[in-house]
Coordinates of C-alpha atoms and ligand atoms in Angstrom, one line a residue:
M1 CA 26.8 17.1 -30.7
S2 CA 28.8 14.3 -31.2
H3 CA 28.3 11.4 -28.6
S4 CA 31.8 12.2 -27.0
E5 CA 30.9 15.7 -26.4
A6 CA 27.4 14.8 -25.1
L7 CA 29.2 12.7 -22.5
K8 CA 31.5 15.4 -21.5
V9 CA 28.6 17.6 -20.4
N10 CA 26.7 14.9 -18.7
E11 CA 29.5 13.9 -16.6
L12 CA 30.1 17.5 -15.0
S13 CA 29.5 18.4 -11.5
P14 CA 26.5 20.8 -10.9
E15 CA 29.1 23.6 -10.3
L16 CA 31.1 22.7 -13.4
Q17 CA 28.1 22.4 -15.4
V18 CA 27.1 26.0 -14.6
L19 CA 30.3 27.3 -15.4
T20 CA 30.7 25.4 -18.6
I21 CA 27.5 26.8 -20.0
R22 CA 28.4 30.3 -18.9
N23 CA 31.7 30.0 -20.6
R24 CA 30.2 28.8 -23.7
F25 CA 28.1 31.8 -23.7
L26 CA 30.9 34.2 -23.2
E27 CA 33.1 32.6 -25.7
I28 CA 30.3 32.6 -28.4
F29 CA 28.3 35.6 -27.6
E30 CA 31.0 37.9 -25.7
H31 CA 28.6 39.2 -23.2
D32 CA 27.5 38.3 -19.5
P33 CA 24.4 36.1 -19.5
L34 CA 21.4 35.7 -16.9
L35 CA 21.8 31.9 -15.6
I36 CA 18.6 29.7 -15.0
R37 CA 18.6 26.2 -13.9
S38 CA 15.5 23.8 -14.8
P39 CA 15.5 20.3 -13.2
G40 CA 14.3 16.8 -14.5
R41 CA 11.7 15.1 -12.4
I42 CA 10.7 11.8 -11.0
N43 CA 7.4 10.5 -10.0
L44 CA 7.0 8.5 -6.8
I45 CA 3.5 7.4 -7.7
G46 CA 0.5 8.4 -9.8
E47 CA 1.1 7.4 -13.5
H48 CA -1.1 8.3 -16.3
T49 CA -3.4 9.8 -13.9
D50 CA -2.6 13.5 -14.7
Y51 CA -4.5 13.8 -18.1
N52 CA -7.5 12.0 -16.4
E53 CA -7.6 14.8 -14.0
G54 CA -6.4 12.8 -11.2
F55 CA -3.7 12.8 -8.5
V56 CA 0.2 12.4 -9.0
M57 CA 3.3 12.7 -6.8
P58 CA 6.4 14.0 -8.5
A59 CA 9.4 15.7 -7.4
A60 CA 12.3 17.8 -9.1
I61 CA 15.7 15.9 -8.8
D62 CA 19.2 16.9 -8.8
R63 CA 19.8 16.6 -12.6
D64 CA 19.3 19.8 -14.5
L65 CA 19.4 22.0 -17.6
V66 CA 21.3 25.2 -17.5
F67 CA 20.2 28.1 -19.5
A68 CA 22.5 31.3 -20.1
I69 CA 20.6 34.0 -21.9
G70 CA 21.0 37.7 -22.7
W71 CA 20.1 40.4 -25.1
A72 CA 21.2 40.3 -28.9
D73 CA 21.5 43.5 -30.9
E74 CA 20.8 41.9 -34.1
S75 CA 17.3 41.2 -35.5
D76 CA 16.9 37.3 -34.8
A77 CA 17.3 35.3 -31.9
T78 CA 20.1 32.5 -31.4
L79 CA 19.8 29.2 -29.7
Y80 CA 22.9 27.0 -29.1
S81 CA 22.6 23.7 -27.5
V82 CA 25.8 22.5 -25.9
N83 CA 24.5 19.0 -25.9
H84 CA 24.0 18.7 -29.6
D85 CA 26.5 21.3 -30.6
E86 CA 24.0 23.1 -32.9
F87 CA 22.8 26.6 -33.6
V88 CA 19.3 27.6 -34.5
R89 CA 18.5 31.2 -35.4
F90 CA 14.7 32.3 -35.7
D91 CA 12.6 35.3 -36.2
V92 CA 11.2 36.4 -32.7
A93 CA 8.0 37.9 -34.1
D94 CA 7.2 34.4 -35.7
P95 CA 8.7 31.1 -34.0
K96 CA 7.7 28.3 -36.3
K97 CA 8.5 24.4 -35.9
I98 CA 11.1 22.9 -37.8
T99 CA 11.9 19.6 -38.8
K100 CA 15.6 19.8 -38.0
P101 CA 17.2 20.1 -35.4
F102 CA 14.3 18.6 -33.6
W103 CA 15.5 19.8 -29.9
A104 CA 14.8 23.4 -31.1
N105 CA 11.1 22.8 -31.1
Y106 CA 10.7 22.6 -27.4
L107 CA 12.0 26.1 -27.2
L108 CA 10.5 27.4 -30.6
G109 CA 7.1 26.3 -29.1
V110 CA 7.5 28.1 -25.9
A111 CA 8.5 31.3 -27.8
R112 CA 5.5 31.0 -30.3
Q113 CA 3.2 30.9 -26.9
F114 CA 4.8 34.0 -25.8
V115 CA 4.1 35.7 -29.0
D116 CA 0.5 34.3 -29.2
R117 CA -0.2 35.5 -25.7
G118 CA 0.8 38.9 -26.4
Y119 CA 4.3 39.3 -24.8
P120 CA 6.5 40.8 -27.2
V121 CA 9.7 38.8 -27.2
K122 CA 12.8 40.7 -28.2
P123 CA 16.1 39.2 -29.9
F124 CA 18.3 37.5 -27.6
H125 CA 21.0 34.7 -27.5
C126 CA 20.6 31.6 -25.4
V127 CA 22.9 28.7 -24.9
V128 CA 21.4 25.5 -23.0
G129 CA 22.9 22.1 -22.0
G130 CA 23.0 19.9 -18.9
N131 CA 22.8 16.6 -17.6
V132 CA 19.2 15.3 -17.5
P133 CA 19.5 12.2 -19.6
T134 CA 17.1 12.3 -22.8
G135 CA 14.4 9.5 -23.5
A136 CA 15.0 7.9 -19.9
G137 CA 11.6 9.2 -18.7
L138 CA 13.2 12.0 -16.4
S139 CA 11.4 14.7 -18.6
S140 CA 14.5 16.4 -20.0
S141 CA 11.6 17.9 -22.3
A142 CA 9.8 19.6 -19.5
A143 CA 13.2 21.0 -18.1
L144 CA 13.9 22.4 -21.6
E145 CA 10.4 24.0 -22.0
C146 CA 10.2 25.4 -18.2
G147 CA 13.7 26.5 -18.0
F148 CA 13.1 28.4 -21.4
A149 CA 9.7 29.7 -20.4
F150 CA 11.2 30.9 -17.1
A151 CA 14.5 32.5 -18.8
L152 CA 12.5 34.5 -21.1
N153 CA 9.9 35.7 -18.7
H154 CA 12.9 36.9 -16.5
L155 CA 15.0 38.3 -19.1
H156 CA 12.0 40.4 -20.4
S157 CA 10.5 41.3 -16.8
F158 CA 7.2 40.2 -18.1
N159 CA 6.2 39.0 -14.7
I160 CA 4.2 36.2 -16.0
P161 CA 2.6 33.9 -13.2
T162 CA 4.3 30.8 -12.7
L163 CA 1.2 28.6 -13.4
E164 CA 0.9 30.5 -16.8
L165 CA 4.5 29.7 -17.6
I166 CA 3.7 26.1 -16.9
H167 CA 1.0 26.1 -19.3
I168 CA 3.1 27.8 -22.0
A169 CA 5.6 24.8 -21.5
Q170 CA 2.9 22.2 -21.7
W171 CA 1.5 23.9 -25.1
A172 CA 5.0 23.6 -26.4
E173 CA 4.8 19.8 -25.9
H174 CA 1.5 19.4 -27.5
H175 CA 1.8 21.5 -30.3
F176 CA 5.4 21.7 -31.2
V177 CA 6.5 18.4 -30.1
G178 CA 3.3 16.3 -30.7
V179 CA 3.0 14.6 -27.4
K180 CA -0.4 15.4 -25.7
C181 CA 1.2 15.1 -22.1
G182 CA -0.6 15.8 -18.8
I183 CA 0.6 18.8 -16.7
M184 CA 2.7 16.8 -14.3
D185 CA 6.0 17.1 -15.8
Q186 CA 6.0 20.8 -16.4
F187 CA 4.6 21.4 -12.9
A188 CA 7.0 19.3 -11.1
S189 CA 10.1 20.8 -13.3
M190 CA 8.8 24.4 -12.1
M191 CA 7.6 23.9 -8.8
G192 CA 9.7 21.1 -7.0
K193 CA 11.0 21.9 -3.7
E194 CA 14.2 20.6 -1.8
E195 CA 13.2 17.2 -0.1
M196 CA 9.8 17.4 -0.9
A197 CA 7.3 15.6 -3.1
I198 CA 4.4 17.6 -4.6
V199 CA 1.1 15.9 -4.1
L200 CA -0.9 17.5 -7.1
D201 CA -4.4 17.5 -7.9
C202 CA -4.4 17.6 -11.7
R203 CA -7.9 19.0 -11.9
S204 CA -7.8 22.1 -9.6
L205 CA -4.0 22.4 -9.7
S206 CA -4.2 22.7 -6.0
Y207 CA -1.0 21.0 -4.5
A208 CA 0.7 20.4 -1.3
Y209 CA 4.5 19.7 -0.5
L210 CA 4.9 16.4 1.3
P211 CA 8.3 16.0 3.1
I212 CA 10.2 13.1 1.9
D213 CA 12.0 11.4 4.7
L214 CA 13.3 8.0 3.2
K215 CA 15.5 7.3 6.3
D216 CA 17.9 4.5 5.5
Y217 CA 16.7 4.3 2.0
S218 CA 17.7 6.2 -1.1
I219 CA 15.9 6.7 -4.6
V220 CA 17.6 4.6 -7.4
L221 CA 16.7 4.9 -11.0
C222 CA 17.4 2.1 -13.2
D223 CA 17.6 3.1 -16.9
T224 CA 16.6 0.6 -19.5
M225 CA 18.3 2.6 -22.2
V226 CA 15.6 1.8 -24.3
K227 CA 12.8 3.9 -25.7
H228 CA 10.4 1.7 -28.0
S229 CA 9.1 3.7 -31.1
L230 CA 5.6 3.2 -30.2
A231 CA 5.8 5.3 -27.0
D232 CA 4.4 8.6 -28.4
S233 CA 1.6 7.2 -30.2
A234 CA 0.6 4.7 -27.6
Y235 CA 0.6 7.5 -25.2
N236 CA -1.9 9.5 -27.4
K237 CA -3.9 6.3 -27.8
R238 CA -4.1 5.5 -23.9
R239 CA -5.6 9.1 -23.7
Q240 CA -8.1 8.3 -26.4
E241 CA -9.0 5.1 -24.7
C242 CA -9.6 6.9 -21.4
E243 CA -11.9 9.2 -23.2
T244 CA -13.8 6.5 -24.6
G245 CA -14.5 5.0 -21.3
I246 CA -15.8 8.4 -20.1
S247 CA -18.2 8.6 -23.3
I248 CA -19.7 5.4 -22.4
L249 CA -20.2 6.2 -18.6
K250 CA -21.6 9.6 -19.6
K251 CA -24.6 7.7 -21.2
S252 CA -25.4 6.6 -17.5
F253 CA -23.8 9.5 -15.5
P254 CA -24.0 12.7 -17.5
N255 CA -22.4 14.9 -15.0
I256 CA -18.8 13.0 -14.9
Q257 CA -16.1 15.0 -16.8
S258 CA -13.0 12.7 -16.5
L259 CA -12.0 9.3 -14.7
R260 CA -11.5 11.4 -11.7
D261 CA -15.3 11.4 -11.2
V262 CA -15.5 7.5 -11.6
S263 CA -15.5 5.0 -8.9
L264 CA -14.8 1.1 -9.3
D265 CA -18.4 0.6 -8.5
M266 CA -19.4 2.8 -11.3
L267 CA -17.3 0.7 -13.7
E268 CA -18.5 -2.7 -12.4
K269 CA -22.0 -1.9 -12.7
H270 CA -21.6 -1.0 -16.4
R271 CA -18.8 -3.4 -17.4
D272 CA -21.0 -5.0 -20.2
A273 CA -21.0 -1.6 -22.1
F274 CA -17.0 -1.6 -22.2
T275 CA -14.6 -3.6 -24.3
E276 CA -12.2 -5.4 -22.1
K277 CA -9.3 -3.1 -23.1
V278 CA -11.2 0.1 -22.2
L279 CA -12.4 -1.4 -19.0
N280 CA -8.9 -2.2 -18.0
R281 CA -7.7 1.1 -18.9
C282 CA -10.4 2.8 -16.8
T283 CA -10.1 0.4 -14.0
Y284 CA -6.2 1.1 -13.7
V285 CA -6.6 4.9 -13.7
V286 CA -9.5 4.7 -10.8
Q287 CA -7.3 2.4 -8.7
E288 CA -4.1 4.4 -9.4
N289 CA -5.9 7.7 -8.1
N290 CA -6.9 5.9 -5.0
R291 CA -3.5 4.5 -4.4
V292 CA -1.8 8.0 -4.7
L293 CA -4.2 9.3 -1.9
A294 CA -3.3 6.2 0.1
A295 CA 0.4 6.5 -0.6
A296 CA 0.5 10.1 0.6
E297 CA -0.8 8.9 3.8
D298 CA 1.8 6.1 4.1
L299 CA 4.5 8.8 3.6
R300 CA 2.8 11.2 6.1
I301 CA 3.1 8.5 8.9
G302 CA 6.6 7.1 7.5
D303 CA 5.2 3.7 6.5
L304 CA 7.7 3.2 3.8
E305 CA 6.9 -0.6 3.4
S306 CA 3.5 0.0 2.7
F307 CA 4.4 2.8 0.3
G308 CA 6.7 0.4 -1.4
Q309 CA 3.9 -2.2 -1.8
K310 CA 1.8 0.3 -3.5
M311 CA 4.6 1.1 -6.0
Y312 CA 4.8 -2.6 -6.9
A313 CA 0.8 -2.6 -7.5
T314 CA 1.1 0.5 -9.7
H315 CA 3.6 -1.5 -11.6
E316 CA 1.5 -4.5 -11.9
G317 CA -1.4 -2.1 -13.2
L318 CA 0.8 -0.3 -15.6
S319 CA 2.1 -3.5 -17.1
S320 CA -1.0 -5.8 -17.2
Q321 CA -3.9 -3.3 -17.2
Y322 CA -2.8 -0.2 -18.9
E323 CA -0.2 -2.0 -20.9
V324 CA 2.5 0.8 -21.1
S325 CA 5.2 -1.4 -19.8
C326 CA 7.8 -3.6 -21.9
A327 CA 10.0 -6.5 -21.4
E328 CA 13.0 -4.7 -20.0
L329 CA 11.0 -2.6 -17.3
D330 CA 9.0 -5.8 -16.2
F331 CA 12.3 -7.6 -15.9
L332 CA 14.0 -5.0 -13.8
V333 CA 11.0 -4.6 -11.5
N334 CA 10.9 -8.5 -11.3
E335 CA 14.5 -8.8 -10.4
A336 CA 14.7 -5.7 -8.0
K337 CA 11.8 -7.4 -6.0
K338 CA 13.8 -10.5 -5.3
L339 CA 16.8 -8.1 -3.8
H340 CA 17.4 -7.6 -0.1
G341 CA 16.9 -4.1 0.8
V342 CA 14.6 -3.0 -1.9
I343 CA 11.0 -2.0 -0.7
G344 CA 9.4 -0.8 -3.8
S345 CA 10.0 -0.8 -7.6
R346 CA 8.1 0.1 -10.5
M347 CA 8.2 1.7 -14.1
M348 CA 8.1 5.4 -14.2
G349 CA 6.8 7.8 -16.5
G350 CA 4.9 7.3 -19.8
G351 CA 6.3 3.8 -20.4
F352 CA 7.8 1.7 -23.2
G353 CA 11.1 2.2 -22.0
G354 CA 12.9 4.6 -19.9
C355 CA 13.6 4.1 -16.0
T356 CA 12.4 2.0 -13.2
I357 CA 12.3 4.0 -9.7
N358 CA 13.3 1.8 -6.8
I359 CA 13.5 2.5 -3.1
V360 CA 16.6 0.6 -1.8
L361 CA 18.5 0.5 1.5
K362 CA 21.4 2.9 1.3
N363 CA 24.2 0.4 1.9
E364 CA 22.6 -2.1 -0.6
I365 CA 22.7 0.4 -3.5
D366 CA 26.2 -0.8 -5.0
S367 CA 25.0 -4.5 -5.0
F368 CA 21.5 -3.6 -5.9
I369 CA 23.1 -1.9 -9.1
S370 CA 25.7 -4.5 -9.9
T371 CA 23.2 -7.4 -9.5
L372 CA 20.6 -5.7 -11.7
R373 CA 23.1 -4.7 -14.3
D374 CA 24.7 -8.0 -14.7
A375 CA 21.2 -9.8 -15.0
Y376 CA 19.9 -7.1 -17.3
Y377 CA 23.1 -7.4 -19.7
K378 CA 22.8 -11.3 -19.6
N379 CA 19.0 -11.1 -20.7
F380 CA 19.0 -8.1 -23.1
H381 CA 22.8 -7.9 -24.3
H382 CA 22.9 -4.2 -23.5
E383 CA 23.7 -2.0 -20.6
M384 CA 21.3 -1.0 -18.0
N385 CA 22.5 2.7 -16.6
S386 CA 21.5 3.9 -13.0
Y387 CA 21.1 7.3 -11.1
V388 CA 20.9 7.7 -7.3
V389 CA 18.9 10.9 -7.1
A390 CA 18.0 13.6 -4.5
I391 CA 14.9 15.6 -4.5
K392 CA 15.6 19.4 -5.3
G393 CA 14.2 22.7 -6.0
G394 CA 12.2 23.5 -9.2
T395 CA 13.2 26.0 -12.1
S396 CA 15.5 29.0 -10.7
V397 CA 17.8 31.8 -11.2
I398 CA 21.3 30.9 -10.5
S399 CA 23.2 33.7 -8.7
L400 CA 27.1 33.7 -9.0
S401 CA 29.5 35.6 -7.0
T402 CA 32.8 36.6 -8.0
D403 CA 34.4 33.8 -6.2
Q404 CA 32.0 31.4 -7.6
I405 CA 32.6 32.4 -11.1
K406 CA 36.3 31.5 -10.3
G407 CA 34.6 27.8 -9.7
I408 CA 33.9 27.5 -6.0
N409 CA 30.6 26.8 -4.4
I410 CA 27.8 27.5 -6.7
S411 CA 24.3 27.4 -5.2
P412 CA 21.1 28.1 -7.0
T413 CA 18.5 30.5 -5.5
K414 CA 15.1 31.0 -6.2
Q415 CA 13.7 34.3 -7.0
Ligands
GLA501 C1 4.8 11.4 -19.5 C2 3.7 12.7 -19.6 C3 3.1 13.1 -18.2 C4 2.4 11.8 -17.4 C5 3.2 10.6 -17.6 C6 2.6 9.4 -17.2 O1 5.8 11.8 -18.4 O2 4.5 13.8 -20.0 O3 2.2 14.0 -18.4 O4 1.2 11.5 -18.2 O5 3.9 10.3 -18.9 O6 2.3 9.5 -15.9

């Protein structure tokens, strides 16, 4: 879609967003759709640990994509993205990766997995759009994959377990998008719960919901509005570097499977076998896993200061040991640290752009944002964006009553 249309969808309230997507569906396809919402996510702590079978602490947020979906009585399926104002038609028996438009691959990859796993997808119409910013590190891609997997499952009444849907969504990202992501984003988008973070063990996929009570503080994201082009290739490279670390350690510890099984002591004893770079990567991951567990304890006992200190430590590790930060992210974290009312700040997600996550005193939010915005503009000559986010539930069906369809009080319900 043109930039102005994109802004129109992004600026809508949640209620209007649902109605807009539903109305688009009615205008184009002239029948009543099923409605699904699927959120973006934040990650409180635990970065680049998921693909190392470690621990993460994400949460779903109040920014989501809305899907309207219903049966089609023609032979193909039709997808329409409101954000891009583009249609894609495809053969449901044989969904294939396409070069353009790229957004469709997130959905086509999901459909491919349904077919490959033996779930017979029938022709359908689907309209999608919403206000999860793309390229900001809020997992708009996971929201797309999870929402669509959930929608297909629900429409066809396949009764696929949620964990399988999460794996289907991750497969789409690996094979149709080309990023070998861990499981965190898809898990968070699908499994999020209001006012809860998820403490997820990415090895066993066992998880616990951790109530997030930030008292007088809020979560503020500062968007650098950059995504450096090496982001995806560097991500895949970091995975390889971690695997190199494991293959070195396996010579002395044949039973280890991943960095999850490694201690700082093991790394220290065998440091001569590593290049400095691989040693740094592995050290960061082992330290970060320890930090997530300690940070969960901080939140359990309500020690926000101590939690915030761990966020700074994570940033330091991501910037100097794991080397996935960039000048813009480092700048925002360093500036945030100087401001009154900020207890923690760090880059969030894969890195090389996107957002920082900050814990900021509620009545300092306005001055926090304007100070950082001005400093950022002065330094980089472009805008910083910001989002104050709340923690919400994961992918779910939206039920609308007649009154709500008229535009009053739309509230999502989990089914
Ligand atoms: C991206 C990936 C996740 C995770 C983070 C880094 O968001 O999709 O799987 O690896 O980066 O923590």
